[in-house]
Amino acid sequence: MSDYVHYPMFPLAAEDTPWRKLTGDHVSTTTFEGETVLKVDPQALTLLTAEAFKDISHLLRPRHLDQLAKILDDPEASDNDRFVALDLLKNANIAAGGVLPSCQDTGTAVISAKKGQQVLTVGDDREAISRGVFDTYQTSNLRYSQLAPLDMFTERNTGTNLPAQIEIEAVPGDAYKFLFMAKGGG
């Protein structure tokens, strides 16, 4: 008989992405039975989600941009490699202006979260996150990609990019970590 070993479903690598602080509002700490608890207001979830979907629709990570730029000077890169890298860099430059997204299919909003047992939220986290998706797609020139079935043969664009796919996993700790993805279908 073998011993039980727990393997996390999606282990996270070291976090080397540069982050920016959105606000100090809507998040605080308190104590419960001698333990520090992170208190997160629904407005924090809405704001974080809205900003995340703007960023992933318009910005590439600096490390990814560096990798593309290195292809231009790589002696082993083909002419086609350089052509594609240059076009991706041009597209990234245009998208970074925040008007046009980097891809026309701005995708289904997918949110995967790991909520520590020492994180307290009041209300429905999924509703607050969905509101952030709604707000971004209403105000950021992003194409609605979400279809809803009307019957076995008919679909209709929801016009809001909802419903989002939201999965919140309960984990140990006092952190609330998110992975925001726009799953394109094109």
Coordinates of N, CA and C in Angstrom, one line a residue:
M1 N 0.8 -1.2 0.0 CA 0.0 0.0 0.0 C 0.9 1.2 0.0
S2 N 0.5 2.2 -0.8 CA 1.3 3.4 -0.9 C 0.9 4.5 0.0
D3 N 1.8 5.4 0.4 CA 1.4 6.5 1.2 C 0.8 7.7 0.4
Y4 N -0.1 8.4 1.1 CA -0.7 9.5 0.4 C 0.3 10.7 0.2
V5 N 0.3 11.3 -0.9 CA 1.1 12.5 -1.2 C 0.2 13.5 -1.9
H6 N 0.2 14.7 -1.4 CA -0.7 15.7 -2.1 C 0.2 16.5 -3.1
Y7 N -0.3 16.6 -4.3 CA 0.3 17.4 -5.3 C -0.6 18.6 -5.7
P8 N -0.1 19.8 -5.6 CA -0.9 20.9 -6.0 C -1.2 20.9 -7.5
M9 N -2.5 21.2 -7.8 CA -2.9 21.1 -9.2 C -2.1 22.0 -10.2
F10 N -1.9 23.3 -9.8 CA -1.2 24.2 -10.7 C -0.2 24.9 -9.8
P11 N 1.0 24.3 -9.5 CA 2.0 25.0 -8.7 C 2.5 26.2 -9.4
L12 N 2.7 27.3 -8.6 CA 3.2 28.5 -9.2 C 4.7 28.6 -9.2
A13 N 5.3 29.1 -10.2 CA 6.7 29.3 -10.2 C 7.1 30.5 -9.4
A14 N 8.3 30.8 -9.3 CA 8.8 32.0 -8.6 C 8.1 33.2 -9.3
E15 N 7.7 34.2 -8.5 CA 7.1 35.4 -9.0 C 8.1 36.5 -9.3
D16 N 8.5 36.6 -10.6 CA 9.5 37.6 -11.0 C 8.8 38.7 -11.9
T17 N 7.5 38.7 -12.0 CA 6.8 39.7 -12.8 C 6.8 41.0 -12.0
P18 N 7.1 42.1 -12.7 CA 7.0 43.4 -12.0 C 5.5 43.7 -11.8
W19 N 5.2 44.1 -10.6 CA 3.8 44.4 -10.2 C 3.7 45.9 -9.9
R20 N 2.5 46.4 -10.0 CA 2.2 47.8 -9.6 C 1.1 47.8 -8.6
K21 N 1.2 48.7 -7.6 CA 0.1 48.8 -6.6 C -1.0 49.6 -7.2
L22 N -2.2 49.1 -7.1 CA -3.4 49.8 -7.6 C -3.9 50.8 -6.6
T23 N -4.0 50.4 -5.4 CA -4.5 51.3 -4.3 C -4.2 50.6 -3.0
G24 N -4.2 51.4 -1.9 CA -4.2 50.8 -0.6 C -5.5 50.7 0.0
D25 N -6.5 51.2 -0.7 CA -7.9 51.1 -0.2 C -8.5 49.7 -0.4
H26 N -9.5 49.4 0.3 CA -10.3 48.2 0.2 C -9.7 47.0 0.8
V27 N -8.5 47.1 1.4 CA -7.8 45.9 1.9 C -7.3 46.3 3.3
S28 N -7.5 45.5 4.3 CA -7.0 45.8 5.6 C -6.7 44.4 6.3
T29 N -6.2 44.5 7.6 CA -6.0 43.3 8.4 C -6.7 43.5 9.7
T30 N -7.1 42.4 10.2 CA -7.8 42.4 11.6 C -7.3 41.1 12.2
T31 N -7.7 40.9 13.5 CA -7.4 39.6 14.1 C -8.6 38.8 14.5
F32 N -8.5 37.5 14.4 CA -9.6 36.6 14.8 C -8.9 35.5 15.5
E33 N -9.3 35.3 16.8 CA -8.8 34.2 17.7 C -7.2 34.2 17.7
G34 N -6.7 35.4 17.7 CA -5.2 35.6 17.8 C -4.5 35.5 16.5
E35 N -5.2 35.3 15.4 CA -4.5 35.2 14.1 C -4.8 36.4 13.3
T36 N -3.8 36.9 12.5 CA -4.1 38.0 11.6 C -4.8 37.5 10.4
V37 N -5.9 38.3 10.0 CA -6.7 37.9 8.9 C -6.7 39.1 7.9
L38 N -6.6 38.7 6.6 CA -6.6 39.7 5.6 C -8.1 40.0 5.2
K39 N -8.5 41.2 5.3 CA -9.9 41.6 5.0 C -9.9 42.3 3.6
V40 N -10.7 41.7 2.7 CA -10.7 42.3 1.3 C -12.2 42.6 1.0
D41 N -12.4 43.9 0.7 CA -13.7 44.4 0.3 C -14.0 44.0 -1.2
P42 N -15.2 43.8 -1.5 CA -15.6 43.5 -2.9 C -15.0 44.5 -3.9
Q43 N -15.0 45.8 -3.6 CA -14.4 46.8 -4.5 C -13.0 46.5 -4.9
A44 N -12.2 45.8 -4.0 CA -10.8 45.5 -4.4 C -10.8 44.4 -5.5
L45 N -11.7 43.5 -5.4 CA -11.8 42.4 -6.4 C -12.3 42.9 -7.7
T46 N -13.2 43.8 -7.7 CA -13.7 44.5 -8.9 C -12.6 45.3 -9.6
L47 N -11.9 46.1 -8.8 CA -10.9 47.0 -9.3 C -9.7 46.1 -9.9
L48 N -9.3 45.1 -9.1 CA -8.2 44.3 -9.6 C -8.5 43.6 -10.9
T49 N -9.7 43.0 -10.9 CA -10.2 42.3 -12.2 C -10.2 43.2 -13.4
A50 N -10.8 44.4 -13.2 CA -10.9 45.4 -14.3 C -9.5 45.8 -14.8
E51 N -8.6 46.1 -13.9 CA -7.3 46.5 -14.3 C -6.5 45.3 -14.9
A52 N -6.7 44.1 -14.4 CA -6.0 42.9 -15.0 C -6.4 42.7 -16.4
F53 N -7.7 42.8 -16.7 CA -8.2 42.5 -18.1 C -7.8 43.6 -19.0
K54 N -7.7 44.8 -18.5 CA -7.1 45.9 -19.4 C -5.6 45.6 -19.7
D55 N -4.9 45.2 -18.7 CA -3.5 45.0 -18.9 C -3.2 43.8 -19.8
I56 N -3.9 42.7 -19.6 CA -3.6 41.5 -20.4 C -4.1 41.7 -21.9
S57 N -5.0 42.7 -22.1 CA -5.5 42.9 -23.4 C -4.6 43.9 -24.2
H58 N -3.8 44.7 -23.4 CA -3.0 45.7 -24.1 C -1.5 45.6 -23.8
L59 N -1.0 44.9 -22.9 CA 0.4 44.9 -22.5 C 1.0 43.5 -22.5
L60 N 2.2 43.4 -22.9 CA 3.0 42.2 -22.8 C 4.0 42.4 -21.6
R61 N 4.4 41.3 -21.0 CA 5.4 41.3 -19.9 C 6.7 41.8 -20.5
P62 N 7.5 42.6 -19.7 CA 8.8 43.0 -20.2 C 9.7 41.9 -20.6
R63 N 9.7 40.8 -19.9 CA 10.5 39.7 -20.2 C 10.2 39.1 -21.6
H64 N 8.9 39.1 -21.9 CA 8.4 38.6 -23.2 C 8.9 39.6 -24.3
L65 N 8.7 40.8 -24.1 CA 9.2 41.8 -25.0 C 10.7 41.7 -25.3
D66 N 11.5 41.5 -24.2 CA 12.9 41.3 -24.4 C 13.2 40.1 -25.2
Q67 N 12.5 39.0 -25.0 CA 12.7 37.8 -25.8 C 12.5 38.1 -27.3
L68 N 11.4 38.8 -27.6 CA 11.1 39.1 -29.0 C 12.2 40.0 -29.6
A69 N 12.7 41.0 -28.8 CA 13.7 41.9 -29.3 C 15.0 41.1 -29.6
K70 N 15.3 40.1 -28.8 CA 16.5 39.4 -29.0 C 16.5 38.6 -30.3
I71 N 15.4 38.2 -30.7 CA 15.3 37.5 -32.0 C 15.8 38.3 -33.2
L72 N 15.6 39.6 -33.1 CA 16.0 40.5 -34.2 C 17.5 40.5 -34.3
D73 N 18.3 40.3 -33.3 CA 19.7 40.3 -33.3 C 20.3 38.9 -33.3
D74 N 19.5 37.8 -33.3 CA 20.0 36.5 -33.2 C 20.5 36.0 -34.5
P75 N 21.8 35.7 -34.6 CA 22.4 35.2 -35.9 C 21.8 33.9 -36.4
E76 N 21.2 33.1 -35.5 CA 20.6 31.9 -36.0 C 19.1 32.0 -36.4
A77 N 18.5 33.2 -36.2 CA 17.1 33.5 -36.5 C 17.0 33.6 -38.0
S78 N 15.9 33.0 -38.6 CA 15.7 33.1 -40.0 C 15.0 34.5 -40.3
D79 N 15.0 34.8 -41.6 CA 14.3 36.1 -42.0 C 12.9 36.1 -41.5
N80 N 12.2 34.9 -41.6 CA 10.8 34.8 -41.2 C 10.7 35.0 -39.7
D81 N 11.7 34.4 -38.9 CA 11.7 34.7 -37.4 C 11.7 36.1 -37.1
R82 N 12.6 36.9 -37.8 CA 12.8 38.3 -37.6 C 11.5 39.1 -38.0
F83 N 10.9 38.7 -39.1 CA 9.7 39.3 -39.6 C 8.6 39.2 -38.6
V84 N 8.4 38.0 -38.1 CA 7.3 37.7 -37.1 C 7.6 38.5 -35.8
A85 N 8.8 38.4 -35.3 CA 9.2 39.1 -34.0 C 9.0 40.6 -34.2
L86 N 9.4 41.2 -35.3 CA 9.2 42.6 -35.5 C 7.7 43.0 -35.6
D87 N 6.9 42.2 -36.3 CA 5.5 42.5 -36.3 C 4.8 42.4 -35.0
L88 N 5.3 41.4 -34.2 CA 4.7 41.3 -32.8 C 5.1 42.5 -31.9
L89 N 6.3 43.0 -32.1 CA 6.8 44.1 -31.4 C 6.0 45.4 -31.8
K90 N 5.8 45.5 -33.1 CA 5.0 46.7 -33.6 C 3.6 46.6 -33.0
N91 N 3.0 45.4 -33.0 CA 1.6 45.2 -32.5 C 1.6 45.6 -31.0
A92 N 2.6 45.1 -30.3 CA 2.7 45.4 -28.8 C 2.8 46.9 -28.6
N93 N 3.5 47.6 -29.4 CA 3.7 49.0 -29.3 C 2.3 49.7 -29.5
I94 N 1.6 49.3 -30.5 CA 0.3 49.9 -30.7 C -0.7 49.6 -29.6
A95 N -0.7 48.3 -29.2 CA -1.6 47.9 -28.1 C -1.3 48.6 -26.8
A96 N -0.1 48.9 -26.5 CA 0.3 49.5 -25.3 C -0.3 50.9 -25.1
G97 N -0.7 51.5 -26.2 CA -1.4 52.8 -26.1 C -2.8 52.7 -25.5
G98 N -3.3 51.5 -25.3 CA -4.5 51.3 -24.5 C -5.8 51.5 -25.3
V99 N -5.7 51.8 -26.6 CA -6.9 52.0 -27.4 C -7.3 50.7 -28.1
L100 N -6.4 50.1 -28.8 CA -6.6 48.8 -29.5 C -6.0 47.7 -28.7
P101 N -6.7 46.6 -28.5 CA -6.0 45.4 -27.8 C -5.0 44.8 -28.7
S102 N -4.2 43.9 -28.2 CA -3.2 43.3 -28.9 C -3.7 42.2 -29.8
C103 N -5.0 41.7 -29.6 CA -5.6 40.7 -30.4 C -7.1 41.1 -30.5
Q104 N -7.6 40.9 -31.7 CA -9.0 41.2 -32.0 C -9.9 40.3 -31.1
D105 N -9.6 39.0 -31.0 CA -10.4 38.2 -30.1 C -10.0 38.3 -28.7
T106 N -10.6 39.2 -28.0 CA -10.2 39.5 -26.6 C -10.7 38.4 -25.6
G107 N -11.3 37.4 -26.1 CA -11.5 36.1 -25.4 C -12.5 36.1 -24.2
T108 N -12.7 34.8 -23.8 CA -13.5 34.5 -22.6 C -12.7 34.9 -21.4
A109 N -13.3 35.6 -20.5 CA -12.6 35.9 -19.2 C -12.5 34.7 -18.3
V110 N -11.3 34.3 -18.0 CA -11.0 33.1 -17.2 C -10.2 33.6 -16.0
I111 N -10.7 33.3 -14.8 CA -10.1 33.7 -13.6 C -9.9 32.5 -12.7
S112 N -8.6 32.3 -12.3 CA -8.3 31.2 -11.4 C -7.7 31.9 -10.1
A113 N -8.3 31.6 -9.0 CA -7.9 32.2 -7.7 C -7.6 31.2 -6.7
K114 N -6.6 31.5 -5.8 CA -6.3 30.7 -4.6 C -6.5 31.6 -3.4
K115 N -7.5 31.3 -2.7 CA -7.9 32.2 -1.5 C -7.5 31.5 -0.2
G116 N -6.6 32.1 0.5 CA -6.1 31.5 1.8 C -7.2 31.5 2.8
Q117 N -7.1 30.5 3.7 CA -8.1 30.4 4.8 C -8.1 31.6 5.7
Q118 N -7.1 32.4 5.7 CA -7.1 33.6 6.6 C -7.4 34.8 5.8
V119 N -8.2 34.7 4.7 CA -8.7 35.8 3.9 C -10.2 35.9 4.1
L120 N -10.6 37.1 4.5 CA -12.0 37.3 4.8 C -12.6 38.3 3.7
T121 N -13.6 37.9 3.0 CA -14.3 38.7 2.1 C -15.8 38.7 2.5
V122 N -16.5 39.8 2.3 CA -17.9 39.9 2.6 C -18.6 40.0 1.3
G123 N -19.6 39.1 1.1 CA -20.3 39.1 -0.2 C -19.9 38.0 -1.1
D124 N -20.3 38.1 -2.3 CA -20.0 37.0 -3.3 C -18.8 37.4 -4.1
D125 N -17.7 36.8 -3.9 CA -16.4 37.1 -4.6 C -16.6 37.0 -6.1
R126 N -17.4 35.9 -6.6 CA -17.6 35.7 -8.0 C -18.4 36.9 -8.6
E127 N -19.3 37.5 -7.9 CA -20.1 38.6 -8.4 C -19.1 39.8 -8.5
A128 N -18.3 40.1 -7.5 CA -17.4 41.2 -7.6 C -16.4 41.1 -8.7
I129 N -15.9 39.9 -8.9 CA -15.0 39.6 -10.0 C -15.7 39.8 -11.4
S130 N -16.9 39.3 -11.5 CA -17.6 39.4 -12.7 C -17.9 40.9 -13.0
R131 N -18.1 41.7 -12.0 CA -18.3 43.1 -12.2 C -17.1 43.8 -12.8
G132 N -15.9 43.3 -12.4 CA -14.7 43.8 -13.0 C -14.6 43.5 -14.4
V133 N -14.9 42.3 -14.8 CA -14.9 41.9 -16.2 C -15.9 42.8 -17.0
F134 N -17.1 42.9 -16.5 CA -18.2 43.7 -17.1 C -17.7 45.1 -17.3
D135 N -17.1 45.8 -16.3 CA -16.7 47.1 -16.3 C -15.6 47.3 -17.4
T136 N -14.6 46.4 -17.5 CA -13.6 46.5 -18.5 C -14.1 46.4 -19.9
Y137 N -14.9 45.4 -20.1 CA -15.4 45.2 -21.5 C -16.4 46.3 -21.9
Q138 N -17.0 47.0 -21.0 CA -17.9 48.1 -21.3 C -17.1 49.4 -21.6
T139 N -15.9 49.5 -21.1 CA -15.2 50.8 -21.1 C -13.8 50.8 -21.9
S140 N -13.4 49.6 -22.3 CA -12.0 49.5 -22.8 C -11.9 49.1 -24.3
N141 N -12.9 49.3 -25.1 CA -12.8 49.0 -26.5 C -12.4 47.5 -26.8
L142 N -12.9 46.6 -25.9 CA -12.6 45.2 -26.1 C -13.9 44.5 -26.8
R143 N -13.6 43.6 -27.7 CA -14.7 42.9 -28.4 C -15.3 41.9 -27.5
Y144 N -16.6 41.9 -27.5 CA -17.4 40.9 -26.8 C -17.2 39.5 -27.5
S145 N -16.7 38.5 -26.8 CA -16.5 37.2 -27.4 C -17.3 36.1 -26.9
Q146 N -18.1 36.4 -25.8 CA -18.8 35.4 -25.1 C -20.2 35.1 -25.8
L147 N -20.5 33.9 -26.1 CA -21.7 33.5 -26.7 C -22.5 32.7 -25.7
A148 N -23.8 32.9 -25.7 CA -24.7 32.1 -24.8 C -25.7 31.3 -25.7
P149 N -25.9 30.0 -25.3 CA -26.8 29.2 -26.1 C -28.3 29.6 -25.8
L150 N -29.0 29.7 -26.9 CA -30.5 30.0 -26.7 C -31.3 28.7 -26.8
D151 N -30.8 27.8 -27.7 CA -31.4 26.5 -27.8 C -30.3 25.5 -28.4
M152 N -30.7 24.4 -28.8 CA -29.7 23.4 -29.3 C -28.9 23.9 -30.5
F153 N -29.4 24.9 -31.3 CA -28.8 25.3 -32.5 C -28.5 26.8 -32.7
T154 N -28.9 27.5 -31.7 CA -28.8 29.0 -31.8 C -28.0 29.6 -30.6
E155 N -27.1 30.5 -30.9 CA -26.3 31.2 -29.9 C -26.5 32.7 -30.1
R156 N -26.2 33.4 -29.1 CA -26.3 34.9 -29.1 C -25.1 35.4 -28.3
N157 N -24.5 36.5 -28.9 CA -23.4 37.2 -28.1 C -24.1 37.9 -26.9
T158 N -23.5 37.7 -25.7 CA -24.1 38.3 -24.5 C -24.0 39.8 -24.5
G159 N -23.0 40.4 -25.2 CA -22.9 41.8 -25.2 C -22.2 42.4 -24.0
T160 N -21.7 41.5 -23.1 CA -21.1 41.9 -21.9 C -19.8 41.1 -21.6
N161 N -19.6 40.1 -22.4 CA -18.5 39.2 -22.2 C -18.6 38.3 -21.0
L162 N -19.8 38.3 -20.4 CA -20.1 37.4 -19.3 C -21.0 36.3 -19.8
P163 N -21.0 35.1 -19.2 CA -20.4 34.9 -17.9 C -18.9 34.6 -18.1
A164 N -18.2 34.9 -17.0 CA -16.8 34.6 -17.0 C -16.6 33.2 -16.3
Q165 N -15.5 32.6 -16.6 CA -15.2 31.3 -15.9 C -14.4 31.7 -14.7
I166 N -14.9 31.5 -13.5 CA -14.3 31.9 -12.3 C -14.2 30.6 -11.4
E167 N -12.9 30.3 -11.0 CA -12.7 29.2 -10.1 C -11.8 29.7 -8.9
I168 N -12.4 29.5 -7.7 CA -11.7 30.0 -6.5 C -11.4 28.8 -5.7
E169 N -10.1 28.5 -5.4 CA -9.7 27.4 -4.7 C -9.3 27.8 -3.3
A170 N -9.8 27.0 -2.3 CA -9.4 27.3 -0.9 C -8.0 26.7 -0.6
V171 N -7.1 27.5 -0.1 CA -5.7 27.1 0.2 C -5.3 27.6 1.6
P172 N -4.3 27.0 2.1 CA -3.7 27.6 3.4 C -3.1 29.0 3.2
G173 N -3.1 29.8 4.3 CA -2.4 31.0 4.2 C -3.2 32.3 4.3
D174 N -2.6 33.4 4.2 CA -3.3 34.7 4.3 C -3.1 35.5 3.0
A175 N -3.1 34.9 1.9 CA -2.9 35.6 0.6 C -4.1 35.2 -0.3
Y176 N -4.4 36.1 -1.2 CA -5.5 35.9 -2.2 C -4.8 36.1 -3.5
K177 N -4.5 35.0 -4.3 CA -3.7 35.1 -5.5 C -4.6 34.8 -6.7
F178 N -4.3 35.6 -7.8 CA -5.2 35.4 -9.0 C -4.3 35.2 -10.2
L179 N -4.9 34.5 -11.1 CA -4.4 34.3 -12.5 C -5.5 34.7 -13.4
F180 N -5.3 35.8 -14.2 CA -6.3 36.3 -15.1 C -5.9 35.9 -16.5
M181 N -6.9 35.3 -17.3 CA -6.6 34.9 -18.6 C -7.7 35.3 -19.6
A182 N -7.4 35.7 -20.8 CA -8.4 35.9 -21.8 C -8.2 34.8 -22.8
K183 N -9.1 33.8 -22.7 CA -9.0 32.7 -23.6 C -9.6 33.0 -24.9
G184 N -8.8 33.2 -25.9 CA -9.3 33.5 -27.3 C -9.8 32.2 -27.9
G185 N -10.7 32.4 -28.8 CA -11.2 31.2 -29.5 C -10.9 31.2 -31.0
G186 N -10.1 32.2 -31.4 CA -9.8 32.4 -32.9 C -8.6 31.5 -33.3

